């Protein structure tokens, strides 16, 4: 029961923070989660050999993360990059949950 209360508190805090300061939350939280889950989903979706794909994905991850952070502050509208990063996070999460692991 305490775990659910703690999880609900964290989710509410993230939602409140995103609503109050979308650029800051997008840069700090959503860019990281979108990068990790987006590249993980991309890694599972690409129809290439696993070893070279994981090498290039791991090398591109910091560049993607930096591009997401720049996008958060360079876009004219504060909610556009935040909504995009949340969408990338949700799509990456869905891909990780639905797709089988490599070699399975």
PDB file of C-alpha atoms in Angstrom:
ATOM      1  CA  UNK A   1       0.000   0.000   0.000  1.00  0.00           C
ATOM      2  CA  UNK A   2       2.818   2.402   0.843  1.00  0.00           C
ATOM      3  CA  UNK A   3       4.466   1.672  -2.516  1.00  0.00           C
ATOM      4  CA  UNK A   4       1.315   2.737  -4.370  1.00  0.00           C
ATOM      5  CA  UNK A   5       1.020   5.923  -2.331  1.00  0.00           C
ATOM      6  CA  UNK A   6       4.664   6.745  -2.997  1.00  0.00           C
ATOM      7  CA  UNK A   7       4.270   5.994  -6.718  1.00  0.00           C
ATOM      8  CA  UNK A   8       1.145   8.164  -6.930  1.00  0.00           C
ATOM      9  CA  UNK A   9       2.964  10.978  -5.129  1.00  0.00           C
ATOM     10  CA  UNK A  10       5.868  10.810  -7.586  1.00  0.00           C
ATOM     11  CA  UNK A  11       3.535  10.783 -10.603  1.00  0.00           C
ATOM     12  CA  UNK A  12       1.559  13.740  -9.255  1.00  0.00           C
ATOM     13  CA  UNK A  13       4.766  15.664  -8.556  1.00  0.00           C
ATOM     14  CA  UNK A  14       6.048  15.033 -12.083  1.00  0.00           C
ATOM     15  CA  UNK A  15       2.702  16.063 -13.586  1.00  0.00           C
ATOM     16  CA  UNK A  16       2.568  19.228 -11.463  1.00  0.00           C
ATOM     17  CA  UNK A  17       6.186  20.112 -12.281  1.00  0.00           C
ATOM     18  CA  UNK A  18       5.591  19.572 -15.989  1.00  0.00           C
ATOM     19  CA  UNK A  19       2.483  21.754 -15.906  1.00  0.00           C
ATOM     20  CA  UNK A  20       4.231  24.584 -13.995  1.00  0.00           C
ATOM     21  CA  UNK A  21       7.630  24.585 -15.772  1.00  0.00           C
ATOM     22  CA  UNK A  22       7.457  22.609 -19.029  1.00  0.00           C
ATOM     23  CA  UNK A  23      10.865  23.711 -20.359  1.00  0.00           C
ATOM     24  CA  UNK A  24      12.731  22.909 -17.149  1.00  0.00           C
ATOM     25  CA  UNK A  25      11.024  19.559 -16.636  1.00  0.00           C
ATOM     26  CA  UNK A  26      11.453  18.726 -20.307  1.00  0.00           C
ATOM     27  CA  UNK A  27      15.157  19.426 -20.118  1.00  0.00           C
ATOM     28  CA  UNK A  28      15.842  17.666 -16.835  1.00  0.00           C
ATOM     29  CA  UNK A  29      13.428  14.748 -16.821  1.00  0.00           C
ATOM     30  CA  UNK A  30      11.716  14.142 -20.149  1.00  0.00           C
ATOM     31  CA  UNK A  31      14.809  14.492 -22.337  1.00  0.00           C
ATOM     32  CA  UNK A  32      16.590  11.774 -20.346  1.00  0.00           C
ATOM     33  CA  UNK A  33      13.637   9.379 -20.249  1.00  0.00           C
ATOM     34  CA  UNK A  34      12.853   9.971 -23.931  1.00  0.00           C
ATOM     35  CA  UNK A  35      16.470   9.303 -24.863  1.00  0.00           C
ATOM     36  CA  UNK A  36      16.782   6.103 -22.835  1.00  0.00           C
ATOM     37  CA  UNK A  37      13.408   4.622 -23.730  1.00  0.00           C
ATOM     38  CA  UNK A  38      13.445   5.911 -27.315  1.00  0.00           C
ATOM     39  CA  UNK A  39      16.836   4.415 -28.101  1.00  0.00           C
ATOM     40  CA  UNK A  40      15.857   1.182 -26.335  1.00  0.00           C
ATOM     41  CA  UNK A  41      12.724   0.908 -28.448  1.00  0.00           C
ATOM     42  CA  UNK A  42      14.685   1.818 -31.567  1.00  0.00           C
ATOM     43  CA  UNK A  43      17.249  -0.843 -30.728  1.00  0.00           C
ATOM     44  CA  UNK A  44      14.506  -3.471 -30.592  1.00  0.00           C
ATOM     45  CA  UNK A  45      12.759  -2.253 -33.762  1.00  0.00           C
ATOM     46  CA  UNK A  46      15.700  -2.000 -36.158  1.00  0.00           C
ATOM     47  CA  UNK A  47      16.057  -5.072 -38.402  1.00  0.00           C
ATOM     48  CA  UNK A  48      19.850  -5.196 -38.181  1.00  0.00           C
ATOM     49  CA  UNK A  49      22.386  -7.322 -36.360  1.00  0.00           C
ATOM     50  CA  UNK A  50      22.289  -6.684 -32.620  1.00  0.00           C
ATOM     51  CA  UNK A  51      25.984  -6.067 -31.854  1.00  0.00           C
ATOM     52  CA  UNK A  52      26.663  -3.278 -34.377  1.00  0.00           C
ATOM     53  CA  UNK A  53      23.271  -1.728 -33.674  1.00  0.00           C
ATOM     54  CA  UNK A  54      23.910  -1.538 -29.933  1.00  0.00           C
ATOM     55  CA  UNK A  55      27.347  -0.046 -30.585  1.00  0.00           C
ATOM     56  CA  UNK A  56      25.997   2.762 -32.775  1.00  0.00           C
ATOM     57  CA  UNK A  57      22.975   3.300 -30.547  1.00  0.00           C
ATOM     58  CA  UNK A  58      25.164   3.664 -27.466  1.00  0.00           C
ATOM     59  CA  UNK A  59      27.457   6.088 -29.289  1.00  0.00           C
ATOM     60  CA  UNK A  60      24.497   8.164 -30.513  1.00  0.00           C
ATOM     61  CA  UNK A  61      22.686   8.294 -27.150  1.00  0.00           C
ATOM     62  CA  UNK A  62      24.562  11.343 -25.730  1.00  0.00           C
ATOM     63  CA  UNK A  63      24.077  13.210 -29.005  1.00  0.00           C
ATOM     64  CA  UNK A  64      20.352  12.471 -29.009  1.00  0.00           C
ATOM     65  CA  UNK A  65      20.088  13.555 -25.368  1.00  0.00           C
ATOM     66  CA  UNK A  66      21.866  16.845 -26.104  1.00  0.00           C
ATOM     67  CA  UNK A  67      19.645  17.439 -29.142  1.00  0.00           C
ATOM     68  CA  UNK A  68      16.539  16.913 -27.017  1.00  0.00           C
ATOM     69  CA  UNK A  69      17.821  19.391 -24.422  1.00  0.00           C
ATOM     70  CA  UNK A  70      18.542  22.009 -27.091  1.00  0.00           C
ATOM     71  CA  UNK A  71      15.091  21.428 -28.566  1.00  0.00           C
ATOM     72  CA  UNK A  72      13.481  22.170 -25.183  1.00  0.00           C
ATOM     73  CA  UNK A  73      14.937  25.668 -25.021  1.00  0.00           C
ATOM     74  CA  UNK A  74      15.128  26.652 -28.702  1.00  0.00           C
ATOM     75  CA  UNK A  75      11.530  25.985 -29.639  1.00  0.00           C
ATOM     76  CA  UNK A  76       9.247  29.024 -29.536  1.00  0.00           C
ATOM     77  CA  UNK A  77       6.468  27.162 -27.741  1.00  0.00           C
ATOM     78  CA  UNK A  78       7.232  25.656 -24.349  1.00  0.00           C
ATOM     79  CA  UNK A  79       4.795  22.764 -24.614  1.00  0.00           C
ATOM     80  CA  UNK A  80       5.721  21.474 -28.067  1.00  0.00           C
ATOM     81  CA  UNK A  81       9.056  19.837 -27.112  1.00  0.00           C
ATOM     82  CA  UNK A  82       7.682  18.617 -23.785  1.00  0.00           C
ATOM     83  CA  UNK A  83       4.729  16.939 -25.494  1.00  0.00           C
ATOM     84  CA  UNK A  84       7.058  15.475 -28.119  1.00  0.00           C
ATOM     85  CA  UNK A  85       9.395  14.075 -25.483  1.00  0.00           C
ATOM     86  CA  UNK A  86       6.494  12.570 -23.551  1.00  0.00           C
ATOM     87  CA  UNK A  87       5.268  10.981 -26.790  1.00  0.00           C
ATOM     88  CA  UNK A  88       8.734   9.552 -27.538  1.00  0.00           C
ATOM     89  CA  UNK A  89       8.861   8.193 -23.974  1.00  0.00           C
ATOM     90  CA  UNK A  90       5.470   6.514 -24.324  1.00  0.00           C
ATOM     91  CA  UNK A  91       6.286   5.039 -27.746  1.00  0.00           C
ATOM     92  CA  UNK A  92       9.638   3.739 -26.521  1.00  0.00           C
ATOM     93  CA  UNK A  93       7.980   2.226 -23.462  1.00  0.00           C
ATOM     94  CA  UNK A  94       5.378   0.527 -25.639  1.00  0.00           C
ATOM     95  CA  UNK A  95       8.081  -0.869 -27.921  1.00  0.00           C
ATOM     96  CA  UNK A  96      10.081  -2.233 -24.980  1.00  0.00           C
ATOM     97  CA  UNK A  97       6.985  -3.837 -23.477  1.00  0.00           C
ATOM     98  CA  UNK A  98       5.538  -5.303 -26.703  1.00  0.00           C
ATOM     99  CA  UNK A  99       8.579  -6.382 -28.719  1.00  0.00           C
ATOM    100  CA  UNK A 100      10.476  -9.536 -27.779  1.00  0.00           C
ATOM    101  CA  UNK A 101      14.105  -9.233 -26.706  1.00  0.00           C
ATOM    102  CA  UNK A 102      16.772  -9.997 -29.333  1.00  0.00           C
ATOM    103  CA  UNK A 103      17.528 -13.666 -29.683  1.00  0.00           C
ATOM    104  CA  UNK A 104      14.265 -14.783 -28.083  1.00  0.00           C
TER     105      UNK A 104
END
